[in-house]
Amino acid sequence: MGNWLPWLSGACPSTVYSVPVQKLDEYIQTSLRPTADCQRQIDEAVDTICAALQEATEPPTVTDVAKGGSYGRKTVLKGNSDGTLVIFISDFEKFQDQKEKQYEILDKIWERLRAGQLERKLTAKMEMQRSYVGLTIRLSTRWQSVTFDVLPAFDALDLSGKPSPSTYRDLKRALDQTKANPGEFSVCFTKLQEDFFNNHPRKLKDLILLVKAWHQQCQKQWGEQSLPPSYALELLTVYAWEEGCREEDFDIVQGLRTVLELIQQQEQLCVYWTVNYNFEDETVRNVMLNQIRSSRTVILDPTDPTNMMSNDEKCWRLLKVEAQNWLLSLSLRGSPGPSWNVLPAPLHETPGHLLDKFIKDFLQPTKTVNIQIKTAVDIIAKFLKEICFRHSATKVQKPIKAGSSGKGTALRTGSDADLVVFVDSLTSFPSQKAERYNIIKEIKHQLDAHQQQVTDQDVEVTFEISKWEAPRVLSFSLKSKTLNGSVDFDVLPAFNALEKLGPLWKVYTQLIAQYEQHSDTPGGEFSACFTELQRDFVSSRPTKLKDLLRLVKHWYKQCERRLKKKGSLPPKYALELLTIYAWEQGSGDTSFDTAQGFRTVLELVTRYQQLCVFWTVNYNFENETVRNFLLKQLQRPRPVILDPADPTGDVGGGNRWCWHRLANEAAEWLSSSLCFKDGTGGPVPSWKVPTVQTPGSCGTGFGPVINEMFSYRSRGILD
């Protein structure tokens, strides 16, 4: 056949690390993607070879030819690349035939191609090589070459081009009978592999090219040391995009950082899809569970559950070192924009009995994260109390840690540090509304001045531009020498109503009076005043319920990312309250089945048009003013979910938010996610939870009377 062509010019520079981030898109197009003319010549040559193989009349009869490898996935690198030509033979009636007769078939294909004088018809130069282990065809143009492995195969797909559970049962049986290596028959599913990649946008293929070029460079550097196959990195890149972006046009740098960060977490990677096979069939389920329970790293071929890309710890450790090097390189270290928030394993594909492990491994904050948040809060709290208003008559009474970090439900990534600041100049609800913005401006001004005065740049603050003319919150990112990275803050000035106004009934009557006197005041306008009650309502809950809250919030964030351009979703706090309600009504145990709780919450979301949920732990029906206000609130359009700390705050919001979009997501998850399957593949039941909370069930002494009033009002009998 002659010598293989040397590495062709223009494929890759000496190092991808040296490419400036702002030039990556251009670098991919000019240095990594084959030219259109070269690609056309290769394509025409491949089509000619495939036609010749299928048109031959002598045996073996070729029923079809599938294009696989980088060529079939359309991830060919400029210069030298790879592909497969999978030849489906009519005589192969089962997987075992492929194992027994492949070398005999290859000899005949070799003779057929040699005798056909194809070289004269091809738009690219063809060179063939036959060895004991296989047959290769190299097609080359001036600037491009693709080396194809020719592989005879059994066509395992039915007439629709899809596999069935019986297909994979037969696959498992064939592996056992022939003692073949796992994944040895994956070529039979090449058309599925091609379809899987064709369903993804071109720009994702560009990101794959960048990752593959880096992988190729790493392999060259490590020489004989084995690295994970490039196909594993292609799949990992697809996973990162699906979980973190799903946009056709995205920031290449963000995608690259995400892939490299996932490689750094290789000890936890468990990536697989259920687009072609799933857990419903017992045989397939056992194969999949055996794979995903094996030592990490786990990346499964989406077309063949027996085909584990590589779980060799040593080869992934080598790649982890290289990923770290690139992330710390000058070109990426200062790149703008965060990576996508992608976990090493997908929630959607996590069986119900593994949800507790999922939460522990990926959602619970680490000790380092907790220390980071506490340190950041201490820095800002000290600034607010001792520095911010030192030249002003205004004084900070106390800053209160709010949000998820204050409630003990923070996620490992993506949770902010929220602070509510009670200042003595805010002496009433009206004064908070009137003066809040001036306090926010003063805090921003003093923070800005403070970081200018600090000579060692210990504090660096980046402010977020608000879309509101007079925002009720100051948002900024804090960097400090004492922090590993940055922490996002929301600071809200508030009137200290709980201490200034006395008993709770008096606080709430004045709050309600404020709303009745000013009908244009939106519900929940003064919820920051009740931060401590909100915090205590959640923080006192059992640890496992807080973990369920984390799981629901993680699910919500995934939905939010998918639906962000389709309308405003209900606030995350509504989902937190709904989760607590589901647990109170459906379980109440400190130890419960997480999958059952998760399923119950999503089912309640699908029934949002019936929801009426509230609590009487801080306010109730005993005071006439509060009672009348509550009964009006409970007649609002569904869903109604009242803030247990603030009766004016209906976070259900009726038609205010796009509950229907969240409900559609919940319904899809309920029908397709493995989260709601147990270890045997059976369905996980939900708790029996009513969609409407009646006043009498809240433990008030007015139960029977109020339930009757509530019933009448709900039916429109009472005004």
XYZ file of C-alpha atoms in Angstrom:
719
model
C 0.000 0.000 0.000
C 2.916 2.336 0.571
C 3.785 4.644 3.403
C 1.064 6.538 5.195
C 1.128 10.284 4.521
C 2.833 12.363 7.208
C 0.878 14.658 9.501
C -0.686 17.145 7.083
C -0.007 20.843 7.469
C -2.673 23.062 8.971
C -4.087 20.479 11.352
C -3.060 21.917 14.720
C -0.472 24.325 16.065
C 2.070 23.120 18.568
C -0.314 23.790 21.455
C -3.978 24.741 21.806
C -3.073 26.382 25.129
C -1.517 29.267 23.239
C -4.701 30.213 21.353
C -6.284 33.356 22.906
C -9.852 32.703 24.052
C -11.230 35.445 21.802
C -9.677 33.619 18.823
C -10.987 30.125 19.585
C -13.948 30.282 17.195
C -11.696 31.488 14.386
C -9.076 28.860 15.258
C -11.659 26.084 14.995
C -12.804 27.213 11.553
C -9.341 27.767 10.099
C -7.235 25.105 11.829
C -9.555 22.311 12.962
C -12.456 22.077 10.520
C -11.644 20.523 7.092
C -12.106 22.809 4.115
C -15.353 22.468 2.216
C -13.545 21.325 -0.939
C -11.576 18.598 0.848
C -14.688 17.419 2.651
C -16.610 17.257 -0.640
C -13.910 15.152 -2.296
C -13.810 12.699 0.597
C -17.630 12.487 0.692
C -17.872 11.748 -3.018
C -15.214 9.040 -2.737
C -16.980 7.419 0.215
C -20.315 7.418 -1.637
C -18.660 5.777 -4.662
C -17.122 3.021 -2.506
C -20.418 2.375 -0.688
C -22.309 2.134 -3.965
C -19.740 -0.302 -5.389
C -20.015 -2.526 -2.331
C -23.816 -2.652 -2.521
C -24.051 -3.081 -6.317
C -21.894 -6.210 -6.443
C -23.827 -9.337 -7.408
C -21.488 -12.003 -6.088
C -21.672 -13.006 -2.394
C -21.479 -11.773 0.242
C -24.538 -9.585 -0.318
C -24.145 -6.136 1.223
C -27.545 -4.798 2.303
C -26.315 -1.420 3.539
C -23.206 0.527 4.525
C -23.168 2.768 7.607
C -20.614 5.540 8.138
C -19.186 5.692 11.613
C -16.261 6.980 13.627
C -15.395 10.669 13.488
C -16.457 10.723 9.845
C -19.959 9.425 10.584
C -20.343 11.730 13.594
C -19.194 14.726 11.483
C -16.373 15.460 13.913
C -13.478 15.010 11.477
C -10.376 17.005 12.385
C -8.487 18.876 9.676
C -5.454 16.900 8.569
C -5.681 13.234 9.567
C -8.844 11.730 10.984
C -10.682 8.449 11.325
C -13.874 6.757 10.251
C -15.524 3.384 9.864
C -17.401 1.792 7.005
C -19.743 -0.723 8.600
C -20.862 -3.263 5.989
C -24.118 -5.041 6.821
C -24.114 -8.578 5.411
C -27.355 -10.417 4.563
C -25.854 -13.755 5.674
C -25.454 -12.446 9.240
C -28.683 -13.376 11.000
C -27.466 -12.822 14.551
C -24.611 -11.206 16.466
C -22.799 -14.529 16.764
C -22.485 -14.786 12.958
C -20.498 -11.567 12.921
C -18.039 -12.964 15.444
C -17.587 -16.240 13.592
C -17.380 -15.063 9.962
C -15.956 -11.528 9.971
C -12.449 -12.452 8.775
C -13.793 -14.596 5.964
C -16.042 -11.720 4.840
C -13.157 -9.231 5.032
C -11.102 -11.349 2.624
C -13.924 -11.235 0.084
C -14.450 -7.490 0.513
C -10.712 -6.951 0.052
C -10.737 -8.891 -3.217
C -13.872 -7.072 -4.398
C -12.395 -3.634 -3.816
C -9.059 -4.565 -5.449
C -10.747 -5.985 -8.527
C -13.154 -3.082 -9.013
C -10.536 -0.558 -10.110
C -12.263 2.044 -7.984
C -9.237 4.329 -7.939
C -10.115 5.635 -11.392
C -13.590 6.693 -10.287
C -12.672 8.379 -7.027
C -12.238 12.084 -6.310
C -9.711 11.256 -3.594
C -6.646 9.028 -3.529
C -7.419 5.558 -2.120
C -4.924 3.261 -0.384
C -5.913 -0.078 1.153
C -4.202 -2.234 3.724
C -5.196 -5.770 4.749
C -3.870 -7.369 7.901
C -4.851 -10.378 9.978
C -6.927 -8.199 12.268
C -8.683 -5.993 9.736
C -9.003 -3.987 6.562
C -8.393 -0.227 6.278
C -9.047 2.243 3.465
C -7.286 5.573 3.442
C -8.811 8.384 1.402
C -6.704 11.495 0.976
C -6.753 14.809 -0.795
C -4.031 17.431 -0.799
C -4.863 18.721 2.682
C -7.040 16.018 4.207
C -7.025 12.292 4.860
C -9.455 9.935 6.568
C -8.540 6.372 7.472
C -11.550 4.033 7.518
C -11.749 0.689 9.281
C -13.903 -1.642 7.198
C -16.101 -3.709 9.537
C -18.589 -6.429 8.500
C -21.586 -6.405 10.852
C -24.977 -7.875 11.680
C -27.775 -5.351 11.110
C -29.406 -5.423 14.537
C -32.068 -2.776 13.891
C -35.624 -3.488 12.760
C -37.317 -2.059 9.663
C -37.977 1.229 11.451
C -34.261 1.651 12.049
C -34.733 1.376 15.806
C -33.668 -1.224 18.379
C -36.080 -3.033 20.661
C -35.512 -4.492 24.154
C -35.181 -7.915 22.522
C -32.295 -6.504 20.450
C -30.298 -5.797 23.569
C -31.304 -9.090 25.184
C -29.902 -10.851 22.111
C -26.778 -8.712 22.384
C -26.207 -9.762 25.993
C -26.772 -13.432 25.088
C -24.302 -13.191 22.178
C -21.629 -11.653 24.400
C -22.025 -14.473 26.901
C -22.026 -17.245 24.300
C -19.077 -16.021 22.241
C -17.106 -14.647 25.223
C -16.729 -11.429 23.242
C -15.490 -8.269 24.902
C -18.167 -5.806 26.098
C -18.855 -3.367 23.302
C -17.467 -5.689 20.633
C -20.775 -5.589 18.738
C -21.271 -1.829 19.069
C -20.560 -1.410 15.335
C -23.947 -3.017 14.711
C -25.497 0.196 16.067
C -23.472 2.625 13.939
C -26.579 4.107 12.288
C -27.962 4.921 15.744
C -24.698 6.598 16.654
C -24.839 8.689 13.500
C -28.438 9.724 14.278
C -27.494 10.621 17.862
C -24.868 13.122 16.712
C -26.901 14.426 13.776
C -29.525 15.645 16.236
C -27.076 18.159 17.725
C -26.124 21.596 16.317
C -23.060 22.362 14.250
C -21.514 24.617 16.890
C -21.492 21.706 19.331
C -19.490 19.778 16.733
C -17.055 22.725 16.689
C -16.620 22.433 20.442
C -16.034 18.695 19.991
C -13.310 19.447 17.432
C -11.566 21.716 19.935
C -11.721 19.070 22.670
C -10.462 16.388 20.262
C -7.548 18.544 19.111
C -6.568 19.021 22.750
C -6.921 15.268 23.390
C -4.719 14.546 20.371
C -2.103 16.945 21.693
C -2.208 15.284 25.126
C -1.803 11.843 23.591
C 1.220 13.040 21.629
C 2.749 14.460 24.793
C 2.188 11.317 26.860
C 3.435 9.036 24.102
C 2.771 5.383 24.882
C 0.743 6.225 27.986
C -2.874 5.373 27.243
C -5.519 8.116 27.483
C -9.304 7.678 27.339
C -10.583 7.262 23.761
C -11.538 10.448 21.945
C -15.105 9.107 21.538
C -15.461 9.289 25.335
C -14.607 12.991 25.206
C -17.038 13.541 22.337
C -19.816 12.036 24.431
C -18.749 14.024 27.485
C -18.919 17.227 25.430
C -22.428 16.358 24.237
C -23.441 15.687 27.837
C -22.015 19.028 29.017
C -23.985 20.886 26.337
C -27.233 19.005 26.957
C -27.097 19.521 30.714
C -25.688 23.041 30.726
C -26.828 24.903 27.643
C -28.958 23.370 24.837
C -28.595 26.566 22.790
C -27.590 26.376 19.132
C -25.418 29.449 19.544
C -23.327 29.486 22.709
C -20.016 30.692 24.118
C -17.311 28.215 23.069
C -15.138 29.221 26.040
C -17.904 28.460 28.534
C -18.464 25.070 26.918
C -14.744 24.281 26.926
C -14.347 25.247 30.589
C -17.319 23.020 31.456
C -15.837 19.973 29.722
C -12.432 20.485 31.359
C -14.040 20.922 34.789
C -16.001 17.687 34.289
C -12.762 15.884 33.475
C -11.367 17.232 36.744
C -14.257 15.467 38.477
C -13.530 12.172 36.720
C -13.825 10.218 40.000
C -17.555 11.028 40.002
C -18.409 10.978 36.303
C -21.376 8.766 35.462
C -22.762 9.683 32.055
C -25.285 7.722 30.023
C -28.442 8.175 27.968
C -31.732 6.304 27.690
C -32.617 7.354 24.152
C -32.146 3.860 22.694
C -32.280 1.594 25.756
C -33.580 2.053 29.284
C -34.311 0.336 32.583
C -37.705 -1.142 31.679
C -36.451 -4.500 30.391
C -34.968 -6.652 33.168
C -31.944 -7.874 31.178
C -31.056 -4.400 29.945
C -31.640 -2.965 33.419
C -29.207 -5.429 34.964
C -26.578 -4.592 32.337
C -26.999 -0.868 32.921
C -26.980 -1.105 36.709
C -23.840 -3.225 36.577
C -22.196 -0.534 34.443
C -23.233 2.534 36.438
C -22.348 0.854 39.737
C -18.839 0.074 38.542
C -15.878 2.224 39.481
C -15.822 5.688 37.991
C -15.241 7.038 35.366
C -18.437 5.779 33.641
C -19.362 6.960 30.144
C -21.676 4.624 28.234
C -22.184 4.528 24.488
C -25.770 5.816 23.962
C -26.335 3.068 21.395
C -24.844 0.066 23.238
C -25.191 -0.387 27.020
C -22.350 -2.908 27.105
C -19.887 -0.442 25.588
C -18.121 1.360 28.444
C -15.801 3.988 26.994
C -13.108 3.555 29.631
C -13.076 3.359 33.410
C -9.303 2.982 33.633
C -8.440 5.274 36.544
C -4.859 5.860 35.449
C -5.663 7.122 31.958
C -8.301 9.514 33.311
C -5.893 10.817 35.953
C -3.419 11.712 33.207
C -6.112 13.609 31.334
C -7.178 15.307 34.563
C -3.661 16.744 34.908
C -3.843 18.155 31.387
C -7.313 19.609 31.983
C -5.997 21.367 35.070
C -3.077 22.746 33.049
C -5.359 24.261 30.430
C -7.754 25.750 32.985
C -4.814 27.409 34.725
C -3.204 28.605 31.495
C -3.091 32.322 30.809
C -5.489 31.988 27.880
C -8.321 30.468 29.962
C -7.620 31.754 33.467
C -8.725 35.279 32.712
C -11.540 34.360 30.323
C -14.864 36.097 30.974
C -18.044 34.254 31.841
C -18.619 31.247 34.078
C -18.754 27.657 32.963
C -22.117 25.949 32.685
C -23.463 24.489 35.907
C -23.207 20.780 35.033
C -22.955 17.949 37.540
C -20.817 14.866 36.838
C -23.981 12.732 36.759
C -27.465 13.692 35.433
C -30.438 13.843 37.809
C -32.874 12.735 35.105
C -31.043 9.432 34.677
C -30.554 8.716 38.401
C -32.742 5.831 39.676
C -34.905 6.649 42.687
C -32.992 4.480 45.139
C -29.798 6.413 44.313
C -31.212 9.917 44.883
C -29.857 10.200 48.428
C -26.378 9.432 47.115
C -26.882 11.953 44.311
C -27.738 14.662 46.835
C -24.772 13.818 49.035
C -22.322 13.620 46.136
C -23.421 16.679 44.172
C -25.897 18.957 45.950
C -24.903 19.213 49.608
C -22.373 22.035 50.098
C -18.887 20.904 50.977
C -17.166 22.136 54.099
C -15.064 24.406 51.882
C -18.179 25.970 50.304
C -19.759 26.554 53.728
C -16.584 28.220 55.000
C -16.447 30.345 51.841
C -20.023 31.596 52.306
C -19.511 32.249 56.031
C -16.281 34.167 55.374
C -17.934 36.281 52.684
C -20.932 37.037 54.915
C -18.630 38.023 57.775
C -16.730 40.433 55.491
C -19.886 42.210 54.316
C -21.591 42.135 57.729
C -18.537 43.751 59.330
C -18.441 46.362 56.591
C -22.117 47.204 57.064
C -21.914 47.454 60.845
C -18.554 49.190 61.263
C -17.667 51.051 58.065
C -20.607 51.774 55.799
C -22.526 54.278 57.946
C -19.783 55.499 60.284
C -20.150 59.094 59.025
C -23.950 58.979 58.972
C -26.769 59.237 61.487
C -28.072 55.958 60.054
C -26.972 52.881 61.988
C -27.274 49.188 61.214
C -29.219 47.416 63.942
C -28.295 43.973 62.622
C -27.636 42.148 59.355
C -29.516 38.840 59.014
C -28.270 35.983 56.813
C -31.220 35.079 54.609
C -31.866 32.985 51.527
C -30.821 29.366 51.172
C -27.617 29.786 53.171
C -29.601 31.169 56.108
C -32.198 28.390 55.890
C -29.638 25.603 55.583
C -30.771 24.557 52.095
C -27.925 25.975 49.993
C -26.712 24.047 46.959
C -23.059 23.258 46.408
C -22.990 25.616 43.431
C -25.170 28.520 42.386
C -26.428 29.669 45.798
C -26.079 33.326 46.726
C -25.307 34.893 50.085
C -28.371 37.007 50.941
C -28.302 39.620 53.698
C -31.238 41.592 55.061
C -30.033 44.766 56.769
C -32.215 46.305 59.472
C -31.346 50.005 59.759
C -32.723 52.375 62.372
C -33.721 55.068 59.877
C -36.458 52.765 58.540
C -39.142 53.210 61.217
C -42.266 51.954 59.463
C -43.493 50.097 56.403
C -44.037 53.369 54.467
C -40.565 54.605 55.364
C -39.020 51.383 54.049
C -40.735 51.857 50.708
C -39.776 55.551 50.532
C -36.174 55.408 51.766
C -34.935 51.949 50.766
C -33.414 53.046 47.476
C -31.390 55.835 49.122
C -29.900 53.317 51.543
C -29.023 50.996 48.647
C -27.282 53.877 46.864
C -25.337 54.712 50.030
C -24.200 51.097 50.544
C -23.094 50.903 46.893
C -21.236 54.217 47.183
C -19.461 53.198 50.394
C -18.531 49.746 49.038
C -17.064 51.387 45.969
C -15.109 53.863 48.082
C -13.927 51.162 50.481
C -12.325 49.001 47.800
C -10.586 52.096 46.404
C -9.120 52.850 49.836
C -7.842 49.343 50.555
C -4.262 49.380 49.307
C -3.701 45.637 49.166
C -6.902 45.098 47.169
C -8.210 42.736 49.827
C -11.785 43.471 48.740
C -12.978 43.631 45.143
C -16.632 44.265 44.354
C -18.381 44.005 40.987
C -21.907 45.441 40.897
C -24.746 44.012 38.866
C -26.645 46.557 36.788
C -30.289 46.501 37.872
C -33.061 46.613 35.273
C -35.239 48.506 37.780
C -35.196 52.276 38.156
C -35.373 52.039 41.953
C -34.276 48.506 42.896
C -35.201 47.017 46.266
C -31.997 44.979 46.398
C -28.277 45.636 45.858
C -26.626 42.805 43.922
C -22.863 42.410 43.624
C -20.037 39.867 43.489
C -17.365 39.890 46.167
C -13.771 38.801 45.682
C -11.209 38.765 48.475
C -7.801 37.302 49.260
C -9.509 35.253 51.951
C -11.945 33.720 49.452
C -11.359 31.001 46.887
C -13.214 32.598 43.988
C -16.134 35.023 44.214
C -19.432 35.040 46.120
C -22.617 36.663 44.789
C -24.570 38.842 47.223
C -28.062 40.296 47.458
C -28.394 42.951 50.191
C -31.896 44.152 51.132
C -32.508 47.069 53.559
C -35.597 46.529 55.720
C -37.703 47.904 58.580
C -37.255 45.840 61.769
C -40.998 45.352 62.231
C -40.802 42.329 64.526
C -38.906 44.245 67.199
C -40.475 47.699 66.691
C -44.173 46.842 66.576
C -44.536 44.332 69.400
C -46.735 41.178 69.293
C -47.154 39.410 65.975
C -50.900 40.124 65.733
C -50.106 43.840 65.955
C -47.369 43.547 63.322
C -49.735 41.841 60.905
C -52.661 44.213 61.491
C -50.396 47.151 60.661
C -49.030 45.324 57.633
C -52.567 44.625 56.380
C -53.557 48.248 57.029
C -50.647 49.348 54.833
C -52.016 47.224 51.978
C -55.593 48.319 52.441
C -54.577 51.986 52.449
C -52.335 51.606 49.393
C -53.980 49.241 46.927
C -51.106 49.654 44.479
C -48.644 47.968 46.909
C -47.757 44.506 45.509
C -48.113 41.477 47.749
C -44.949 40.524 49.585
C -43.520 44.046 49.219
C -42.334 43.944 52.833
C -41.457 40.249 53.097
C -37.823 41.147 53.920
C -39.099 42.446 57.290
C -40.050 38.866 58.145
C -36.785 37.236 57.103
C -36.148 35.703 60.520
C -39.577 34.015 60.503
C -39.008 32.708 56.976
C -35.587 31.419 57.961
C -36.841 29.716 61.151
C -39.767 28.107 59.296
C -37.325 26.189 57.079
C -34.199 25.871 59.235
C -36.055 23.965 61.956
C -36.976 21.156 59.526
C -35.329 17.699 59.535
C -32.058 17.304 57.653
C -33.539 14.920 55.109
C -36.322 17.360 54.233
C -33.674 20.010 53.600
C -32.003 17.554 51.226
C -35.304 17.073 49.401
C -35.530 20.862 49.156
C -32.070 20.876 47.556
C -33.174 18.239 45.055
C -36.308 20.181 44.095
C -34.304 23.405 43.754
C -31.773 21.649 41.515
C -34.650 20.364 39.349
C -36.149 23.855 39.258
C -32.833 25.347 38.124
C -32.665 22.854 35.240
C -36.197 23.793 34.196
C -35.395 27.483 34.561
C -32.459 27.129 32.191
C -34.586 25.361 29.581
C -37.551 27.737 29.856
C -35.842 31.074 30.535
C -36.884 32.558 27.174
C -40.490 31.347 27.342
C -41.855 33.433 30.218
C -41.416 33.992 33.944
C -41.522 30.874 36.082
C -42.984 30.961 39.606
C -40.436 31.918 42.280
C -38.187 29.201 43.663
C -39.568 29.958 47.139
C -42.984 28.693 45.980
C -41.420 25.294 45.174
C -39.689 25.233 48.574
C -42.972 25.864 50.383
C -44.770 23.296 48.234
C -42.109 20.727 49.140
C -42.545 21.390 52.863
C -46.316 21.140 52.468
C -45.992 17.810 50.613
C -43.820 16.403 53.396
C -46.092 17.649 56.209
C -49.240 16.256 54.611
C -47.780 13.115 53.064
C -45.092 11.884 55.438
C -43.976 13.903 58.438
C -41.235 11.365 59.167
C -37.626 12.400 59.685
C -36.661 9.424 57.504
C -38.576 8.944 54.266
C -38.140 7.784 50.678
C -36.648 10.723 48.771
C -38.008 9.506 45.435
C -41.542 9.415 46.877
C -41.198 12.966 48.148
C -39.774 14.189 44.845
C -42.552 12.502 42.887
C -45.202 14.014 45.153
C -43.871 17.551 44.668
C -43.835 17.203 40.875
C -47.346 15.778 40.880
C -48.520 18.783 42.920
C -46.882 21.070 40.355
C -48.919 19.396 37.589
C -52.054 20.131 39.653
C -51.163 23.781 40.156
C -54.662 24.989 39.134
C -56.076 23.416 42.299
C -53.395 24.457 44.815
C -54.356 26.420 47.923
C -51.639 26.116 50.570
C -51.008 28.153 53.724
C -49.868 27.872 57.344
C -50.967 29.383 60.673
C -47.660 29.166 62.542
C -47.130 32.943 62.668
C -50.548 34.392 61.815
C -53.975 32.769 62.107
C -57.725 33.369 62.120
C -58.095 34.536 65.713
C -57.733 38.263 65.032
C -60.666 39.589 63.019
C -58.551 41.849 60.771
C -56.140 39.061 59.944
C -58.956 36.533 59.510
C -60.865 38.652 57.005
C -57.687 39.355 55.056
C -56.749 35.669 54.962
C -60.154 34.618 53.705
C -59.790 37.111 50.859
C -56.344 35.759 50.082
C -57.649 32.207 49.955
C -60.235 33.203 47.362
C -57.572 34.426 44.942
C -57.115 32.587 41.616
C -55.229 29.323 41.985
C -52.509 28.492 42.652
C -52.420 30.138 46.082
C -49.326 29.501 48.207
C -49.074 31.951 51.104
C -45.743 32.840 52.661
C -45.953 31.446 56.238
C -44.177 34.578 57.489
C -46.087 37.165 55.434
C -49.838 36.733 54.698
C -49.663 39.344 51.911
C -47.116 37.274 49.998
C -48.920 34.858 47.654
C -45.970 33.162 45.956
C -48.409 30.941 44.055
C -49.478 34.060 42.237
C -52.486 32.757 40.325
C -51.917 33.684 36.667
C -48.962 35.938 37.415
C -46.342 33.313 36.460
C -46.068 30.553 33.861
C -47.016 27.620 36.068
C -48.240 25.758 33.003
C -44.707 25.592 31.582
C -43.304 24.257 34.838
C -46.202 21.775 34.996
C -45.359 20.521 31.498
C -41.755 19.959 32.575
C -42.936 18.114 35.700
C -45.252 15.899 33.628
C -42.431 15.036 31.235
C -40.124 14.123 34.120
C -42.818 12.002 35.774
C -43.282 10.009 32.583
C -39.638 9.616 31.563
C -37.204 10.140 34.453
C -35.526 7.231 36.205
C -35.889 9.173 39.467
C -39.300 7.586 39.871
C -38.168 3.984 39.327
C -36.962 1.831 42.204
C -34.026 -0.614 42.196
C -36.110 -3.245 40.406
C -37.356 -0.871 37.731
C -40.800 -0.611 39.290
C -42.644 2.693 39.755
C -42.144 4.677 42.972
C -45.500 5.670 44.511
C -46.248 9.211 45.649
C -47.667 10.360 48.969
C -51.377 11.118 49.137
C -51.491 14.883 49.577
C -54.548 17.144 49.155
C -54.165 20.127 46.850
C -56.236 22.347 49.150
C -55.332 23.083 52.768
C -58.466 23.893 54.772
C -58.328 26.374 57.689
C -59.616 23.855 60.218
C -56.763 21.453 59.485
C -54.231 24.043 60.660
C -55.047 23.545 64.298
C -57.017 26.762 64.940
C -59.814 26.802 67.455
C -62.147 28.186 64.828
C -61.949 25.089 62.633
C -65.593 24.150 61.979
C -66.847 27.736 61.617
C -63.975 28.859 59.391
C -64.130 25.710 57.267
C -67.795 26.453 56.592
C -67.033 30.110 55.798
C -64.141 29.030 53.615
C -66.378 26.601 51.761
C -69.054 29.246 51.170
C -66.550 31.863 50.049
C -64.834 29.390 47.733
C -68.203 28.739 46.081
C -69.022 32.434 45.848
C -71.923 32.267 48.337
C -70.446 34.936 50.643
C -69.182 38.289 49.435
